[in-house]
mmCIF file of C-alpha atoms in Angstrom:
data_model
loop_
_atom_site.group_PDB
_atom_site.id
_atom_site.type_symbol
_atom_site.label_atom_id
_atom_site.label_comp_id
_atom_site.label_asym_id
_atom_site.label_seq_id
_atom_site.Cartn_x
_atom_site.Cartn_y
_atom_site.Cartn_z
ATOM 1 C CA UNK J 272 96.370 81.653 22.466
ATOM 2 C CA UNK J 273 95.484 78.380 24.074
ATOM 3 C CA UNK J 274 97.955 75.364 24.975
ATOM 4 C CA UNK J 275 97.881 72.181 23.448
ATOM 5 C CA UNK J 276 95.756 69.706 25.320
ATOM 6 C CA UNK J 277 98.625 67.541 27.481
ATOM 7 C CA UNK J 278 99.042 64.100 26.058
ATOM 8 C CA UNK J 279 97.433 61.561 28.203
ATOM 9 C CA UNK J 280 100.114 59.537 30.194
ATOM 10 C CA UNK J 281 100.501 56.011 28.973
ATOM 11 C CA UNK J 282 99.175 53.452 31.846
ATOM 12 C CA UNK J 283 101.689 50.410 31.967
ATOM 13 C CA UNK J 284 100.431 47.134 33.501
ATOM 14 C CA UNK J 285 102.524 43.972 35.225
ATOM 15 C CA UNK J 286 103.664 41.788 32.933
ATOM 16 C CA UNK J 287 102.031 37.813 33.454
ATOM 17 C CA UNK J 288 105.758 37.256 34.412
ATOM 18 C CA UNK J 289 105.907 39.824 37.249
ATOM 19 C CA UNK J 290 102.254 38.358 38.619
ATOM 20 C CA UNK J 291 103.774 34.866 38.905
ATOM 21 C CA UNK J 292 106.838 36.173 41.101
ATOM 22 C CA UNK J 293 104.098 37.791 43.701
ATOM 23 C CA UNK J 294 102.293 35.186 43.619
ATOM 24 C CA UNK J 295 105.039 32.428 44.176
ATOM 25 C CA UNK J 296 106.503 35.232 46.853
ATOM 26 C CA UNK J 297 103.283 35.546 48.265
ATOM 27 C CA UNK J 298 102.577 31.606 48.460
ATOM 28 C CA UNK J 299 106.381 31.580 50.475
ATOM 29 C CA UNK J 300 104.955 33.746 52.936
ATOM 30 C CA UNK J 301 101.623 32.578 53.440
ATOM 31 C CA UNK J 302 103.277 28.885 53.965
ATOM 32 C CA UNK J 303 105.830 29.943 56.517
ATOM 33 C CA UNK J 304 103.247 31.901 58.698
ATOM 34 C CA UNK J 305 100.720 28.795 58.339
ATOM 35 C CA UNK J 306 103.915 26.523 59.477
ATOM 36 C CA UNK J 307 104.809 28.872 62.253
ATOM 37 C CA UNK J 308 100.934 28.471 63.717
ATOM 38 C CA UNK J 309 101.393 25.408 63.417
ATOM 39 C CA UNK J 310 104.490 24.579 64.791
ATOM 40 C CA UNK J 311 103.074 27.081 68.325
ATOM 41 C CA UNK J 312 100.053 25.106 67.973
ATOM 42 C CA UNK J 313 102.097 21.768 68.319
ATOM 43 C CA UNK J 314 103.954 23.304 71.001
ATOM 44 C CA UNK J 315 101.078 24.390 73.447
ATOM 45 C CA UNK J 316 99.229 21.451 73.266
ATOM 46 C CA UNK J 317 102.005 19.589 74.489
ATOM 47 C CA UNK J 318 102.661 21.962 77.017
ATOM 48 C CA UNK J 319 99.030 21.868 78.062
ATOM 49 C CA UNK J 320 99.638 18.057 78.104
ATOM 50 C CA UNK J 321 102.751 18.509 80.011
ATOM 51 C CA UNK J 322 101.086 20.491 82.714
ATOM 52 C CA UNK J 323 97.910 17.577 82.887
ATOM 53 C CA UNK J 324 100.302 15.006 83.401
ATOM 54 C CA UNK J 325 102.218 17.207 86.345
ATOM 55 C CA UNK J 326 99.294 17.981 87.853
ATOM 56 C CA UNK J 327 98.317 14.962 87.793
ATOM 57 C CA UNK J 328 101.250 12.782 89.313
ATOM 58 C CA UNK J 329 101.926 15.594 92.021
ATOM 59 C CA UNK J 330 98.799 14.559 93.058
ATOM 60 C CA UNK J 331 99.242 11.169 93.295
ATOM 61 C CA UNK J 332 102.411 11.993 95.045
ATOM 62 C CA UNK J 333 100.447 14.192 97.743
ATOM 63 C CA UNK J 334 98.463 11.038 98.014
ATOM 64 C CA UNK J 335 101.236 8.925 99.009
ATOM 65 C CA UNK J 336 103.080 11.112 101.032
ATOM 66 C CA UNK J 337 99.940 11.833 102.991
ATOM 67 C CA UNK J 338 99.302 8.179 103.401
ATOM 68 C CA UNK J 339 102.662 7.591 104.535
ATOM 69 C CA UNK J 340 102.779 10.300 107.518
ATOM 70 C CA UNK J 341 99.449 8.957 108.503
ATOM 71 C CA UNK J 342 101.474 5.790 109.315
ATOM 72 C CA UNK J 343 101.725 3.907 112.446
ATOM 73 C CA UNK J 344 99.242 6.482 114.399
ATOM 74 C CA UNK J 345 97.230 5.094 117.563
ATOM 75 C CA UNK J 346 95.452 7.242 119.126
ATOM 76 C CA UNK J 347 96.595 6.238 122.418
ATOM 77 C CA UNK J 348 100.609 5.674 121.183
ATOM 78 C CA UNK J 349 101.562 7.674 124.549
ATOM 79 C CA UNK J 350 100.224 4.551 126.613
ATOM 80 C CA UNK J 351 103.373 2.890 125.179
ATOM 81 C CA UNK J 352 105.755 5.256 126.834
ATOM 82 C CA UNK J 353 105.276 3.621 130.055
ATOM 83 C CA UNK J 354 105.056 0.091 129.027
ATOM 84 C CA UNK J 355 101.817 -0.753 129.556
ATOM 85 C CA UNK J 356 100.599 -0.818 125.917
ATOM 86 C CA UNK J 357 102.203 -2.030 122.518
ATOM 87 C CA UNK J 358 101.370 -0.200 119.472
ATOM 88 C CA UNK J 359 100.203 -2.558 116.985
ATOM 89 C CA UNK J 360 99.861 0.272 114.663
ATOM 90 C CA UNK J 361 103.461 0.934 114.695
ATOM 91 C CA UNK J 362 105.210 -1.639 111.840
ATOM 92 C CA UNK J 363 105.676 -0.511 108.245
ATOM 93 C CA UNK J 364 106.460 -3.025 105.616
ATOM 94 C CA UNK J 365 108.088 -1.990 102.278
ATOM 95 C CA UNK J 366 107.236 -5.525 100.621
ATOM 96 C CA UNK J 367 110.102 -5.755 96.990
ATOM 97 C CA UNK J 368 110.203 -2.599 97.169
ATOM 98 C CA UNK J 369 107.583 -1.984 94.938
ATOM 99 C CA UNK J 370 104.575 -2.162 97.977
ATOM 100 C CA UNK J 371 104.364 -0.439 100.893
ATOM 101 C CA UNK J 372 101.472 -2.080 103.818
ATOM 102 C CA UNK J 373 100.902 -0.023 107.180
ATOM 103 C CA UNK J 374 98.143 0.838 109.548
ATOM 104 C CA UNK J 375 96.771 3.638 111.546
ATOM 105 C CA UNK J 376 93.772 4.250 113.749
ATOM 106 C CA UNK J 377 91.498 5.119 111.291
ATOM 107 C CA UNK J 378 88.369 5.965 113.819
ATOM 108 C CA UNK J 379 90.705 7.226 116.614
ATOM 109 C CA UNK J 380 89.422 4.778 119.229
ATOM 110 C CA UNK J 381 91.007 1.595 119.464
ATOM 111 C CA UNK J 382 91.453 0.298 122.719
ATOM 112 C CA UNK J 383 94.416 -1.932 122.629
ATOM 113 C CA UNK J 384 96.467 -0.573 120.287
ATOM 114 C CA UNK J 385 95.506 -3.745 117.743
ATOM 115 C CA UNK J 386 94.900 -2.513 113.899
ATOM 116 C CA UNK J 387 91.435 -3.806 112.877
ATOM 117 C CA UNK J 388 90.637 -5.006 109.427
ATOM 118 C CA UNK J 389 89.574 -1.594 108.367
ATOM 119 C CA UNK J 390 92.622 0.320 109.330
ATOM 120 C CA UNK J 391 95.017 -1.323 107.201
ATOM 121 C CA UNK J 392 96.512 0.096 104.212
ATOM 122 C CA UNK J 393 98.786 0.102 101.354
ATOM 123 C CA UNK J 394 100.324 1.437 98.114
ATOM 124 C CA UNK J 395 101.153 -0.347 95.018
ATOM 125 C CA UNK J 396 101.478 -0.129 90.893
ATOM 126 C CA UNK J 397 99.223 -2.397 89.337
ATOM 127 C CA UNK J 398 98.036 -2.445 85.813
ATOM 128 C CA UNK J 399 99.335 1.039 85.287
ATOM 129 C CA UNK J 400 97.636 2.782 88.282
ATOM 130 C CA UNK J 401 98.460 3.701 91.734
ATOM 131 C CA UNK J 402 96.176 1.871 93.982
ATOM 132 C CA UNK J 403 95.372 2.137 97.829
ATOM 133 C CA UNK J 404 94.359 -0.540 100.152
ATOM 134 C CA UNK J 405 91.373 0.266 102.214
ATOM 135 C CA UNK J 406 91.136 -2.826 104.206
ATOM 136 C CA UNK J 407 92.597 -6.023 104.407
ATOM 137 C CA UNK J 408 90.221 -9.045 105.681
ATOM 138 C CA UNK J 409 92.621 -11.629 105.551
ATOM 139 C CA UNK J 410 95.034 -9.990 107.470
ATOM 140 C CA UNK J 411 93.626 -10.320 111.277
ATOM 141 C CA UNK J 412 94.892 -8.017 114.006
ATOM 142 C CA UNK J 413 97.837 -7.385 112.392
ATOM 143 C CA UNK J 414 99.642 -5.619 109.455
ATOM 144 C CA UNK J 415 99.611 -8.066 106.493
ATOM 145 C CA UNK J 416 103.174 -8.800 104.839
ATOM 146 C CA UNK J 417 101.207 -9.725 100.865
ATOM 147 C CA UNK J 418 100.250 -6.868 98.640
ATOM 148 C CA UNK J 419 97.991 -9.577 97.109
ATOM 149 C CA UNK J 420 95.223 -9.356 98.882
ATOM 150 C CA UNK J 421 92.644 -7.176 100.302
ATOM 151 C CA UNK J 422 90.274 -4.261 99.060
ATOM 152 C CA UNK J 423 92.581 -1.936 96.321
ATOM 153 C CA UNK J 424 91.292 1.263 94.677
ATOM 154 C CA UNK J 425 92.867 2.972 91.926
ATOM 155 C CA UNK J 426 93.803 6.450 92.948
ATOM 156 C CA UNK J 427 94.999 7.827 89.113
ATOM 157 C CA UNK J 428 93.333 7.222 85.550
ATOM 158 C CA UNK J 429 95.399 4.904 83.816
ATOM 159 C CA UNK J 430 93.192 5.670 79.980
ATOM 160 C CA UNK J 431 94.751 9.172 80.810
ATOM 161 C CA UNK J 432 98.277 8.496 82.842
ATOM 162 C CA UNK J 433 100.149 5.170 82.541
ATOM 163 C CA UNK J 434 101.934 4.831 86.072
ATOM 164 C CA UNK J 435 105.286 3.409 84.983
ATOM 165 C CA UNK J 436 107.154 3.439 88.259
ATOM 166 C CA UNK J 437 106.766 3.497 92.142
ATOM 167 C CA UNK J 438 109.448 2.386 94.388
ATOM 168 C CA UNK J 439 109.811 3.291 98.122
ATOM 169 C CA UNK J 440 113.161 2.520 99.996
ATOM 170 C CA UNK J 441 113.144 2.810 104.129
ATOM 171 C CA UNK J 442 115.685 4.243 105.902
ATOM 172 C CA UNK J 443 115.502 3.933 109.902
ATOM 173 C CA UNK J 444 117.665 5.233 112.748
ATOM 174 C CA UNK J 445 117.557 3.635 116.354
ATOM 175 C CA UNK J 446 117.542 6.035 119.394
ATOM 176 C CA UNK J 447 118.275 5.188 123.250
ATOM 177 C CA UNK J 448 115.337 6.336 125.491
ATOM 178 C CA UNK J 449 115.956 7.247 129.059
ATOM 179 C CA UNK J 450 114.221 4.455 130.512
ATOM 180 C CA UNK J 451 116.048 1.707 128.249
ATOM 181 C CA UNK J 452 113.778 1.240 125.428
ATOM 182 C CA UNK J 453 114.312 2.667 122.105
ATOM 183 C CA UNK J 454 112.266 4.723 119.620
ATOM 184 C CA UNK J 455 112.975 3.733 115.825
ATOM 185 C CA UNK J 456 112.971 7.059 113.274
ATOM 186 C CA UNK J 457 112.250 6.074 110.102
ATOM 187 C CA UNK J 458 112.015 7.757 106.330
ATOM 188 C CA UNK J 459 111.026 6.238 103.155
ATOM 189 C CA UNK J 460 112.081 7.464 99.949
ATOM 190 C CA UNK J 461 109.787 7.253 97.187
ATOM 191 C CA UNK J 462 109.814 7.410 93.383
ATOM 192 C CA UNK J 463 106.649 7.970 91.186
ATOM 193 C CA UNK J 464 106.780 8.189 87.690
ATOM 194 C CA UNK J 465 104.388 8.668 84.866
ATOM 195 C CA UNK J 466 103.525 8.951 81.052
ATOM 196 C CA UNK J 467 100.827 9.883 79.416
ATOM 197 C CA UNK J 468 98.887 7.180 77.783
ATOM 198 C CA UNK J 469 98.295 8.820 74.714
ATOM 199 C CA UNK J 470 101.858 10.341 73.885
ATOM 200 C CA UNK J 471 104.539 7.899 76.237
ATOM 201 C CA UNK J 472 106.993 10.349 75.205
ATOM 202 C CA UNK J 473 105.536 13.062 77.577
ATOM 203 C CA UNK J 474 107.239 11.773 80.790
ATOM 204 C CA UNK J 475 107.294 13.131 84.300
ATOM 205 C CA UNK J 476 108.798 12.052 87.754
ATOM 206 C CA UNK J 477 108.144 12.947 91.392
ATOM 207 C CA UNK J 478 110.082 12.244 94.150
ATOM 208 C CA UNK J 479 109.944 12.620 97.974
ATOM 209 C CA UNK J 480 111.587 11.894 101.548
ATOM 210 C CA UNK J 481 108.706 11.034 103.595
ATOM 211 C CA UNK J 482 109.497 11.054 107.536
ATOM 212 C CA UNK J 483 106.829 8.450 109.069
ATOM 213 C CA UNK J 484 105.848 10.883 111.983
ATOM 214 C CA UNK J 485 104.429 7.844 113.840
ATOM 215 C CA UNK J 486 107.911 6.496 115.496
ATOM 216 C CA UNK J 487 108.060 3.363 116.803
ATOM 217 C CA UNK J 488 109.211 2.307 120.524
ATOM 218 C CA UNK J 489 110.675 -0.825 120.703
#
């Protein structure tokens, strides 16, 4: 004798109730992952824009602390050890601060020890860059005391960094040599600081201790 045929199982759907709940749960979930992209997004851009802006005033920095060693060098300073030369090369002027002006023997062949137009330098903030004196033709055979004048190039972008701060501050020790001269040591402290033009609130400072190798015998 055969069975009865088994009854077909009833199929039961979601209710339009149940469907908005997914959804609306669904919508949650989709709006925190888009806000969590977003929020990383946010952040690595600004830490891209952190790192550009590092990069970009520790170069600057390398720049003036190579500068600054440079300073003072003649390359025939050891002439002055017995008194028979002065090097003109020698004086560096921190001018408010804000400035620094010194020379060095650019070409490696003066003969008197007098900086020539061309070997005289400088460092300054002006119109939100840091710029470098090449050459100075008003100031003669010797180091000018203005940051006004001369040739100035600008050593950073300021449509990409906004140079907000440079300060240098000498410090100089005076030692007894054997023969009854003396030999100044001196170190300038320096403070470079930065923003980027297009977000100020992305800030960054360097700072350095710069020992002028270059001494100066007096």
């Amino acid at each position: 004798m055969l069975s009865p045929p088994c009854r077909a199982a009833r199929m039961r759907g979601h209710t339009l109730s149940e469907v908005m709940v997914a959804s609306a749960i669904g919508l949650l979930v989709l709006s925190g992952v888009v806000h969590l992209y977003a929020e990383l997004a946010r952040e690595s851009q600004r830490m891209r824009a952190e790192a550009r802006l590092h990069q970009a005033l520790s170069a600057a920095g390398a720049l003036v602390t190579g500068e600054l060693r440079r300073a003072g060098y003649w390359s025939r300073a050891r002439d002055t050890l017995d008194g028979g030369a002065v090097n003109g090369y020698a004086p560096v002027h921190v001018v408010d601060g804000h400035c620094v002006l010194y020379s060095y023997d650019r070409e490696k062949n003066s003969p008197d020890g007098r900086p020539r137009e061309d070997d005289q330098f400088g460092l300054r903030l002006a119109g939100g860059a840091l710029q470098l004196k090449t050459s100075d033709a008003g100031c003669g055979a010797s180091t000018c005391a203005s940051c006004d004048g001369g040739v100035w190039w600008a050593m950073t972008d300021p449509q990409t960094v906004t140079v907000t701060e440079l300060s240098f501050r000498e410090e100089s020790r005076t030692l007894p040599l054997a023969d009854g001269a003396a030999v100044s040591v001196r170190d300038i402290h320096v403070v470079l600081g930065g923003q980027l033009r297009r977000d100020p609130s992305i800030r960054h400072t360097v700072t350095a201790l710069v020992n002028v190798r270059n001494d100066e015998i007096r």
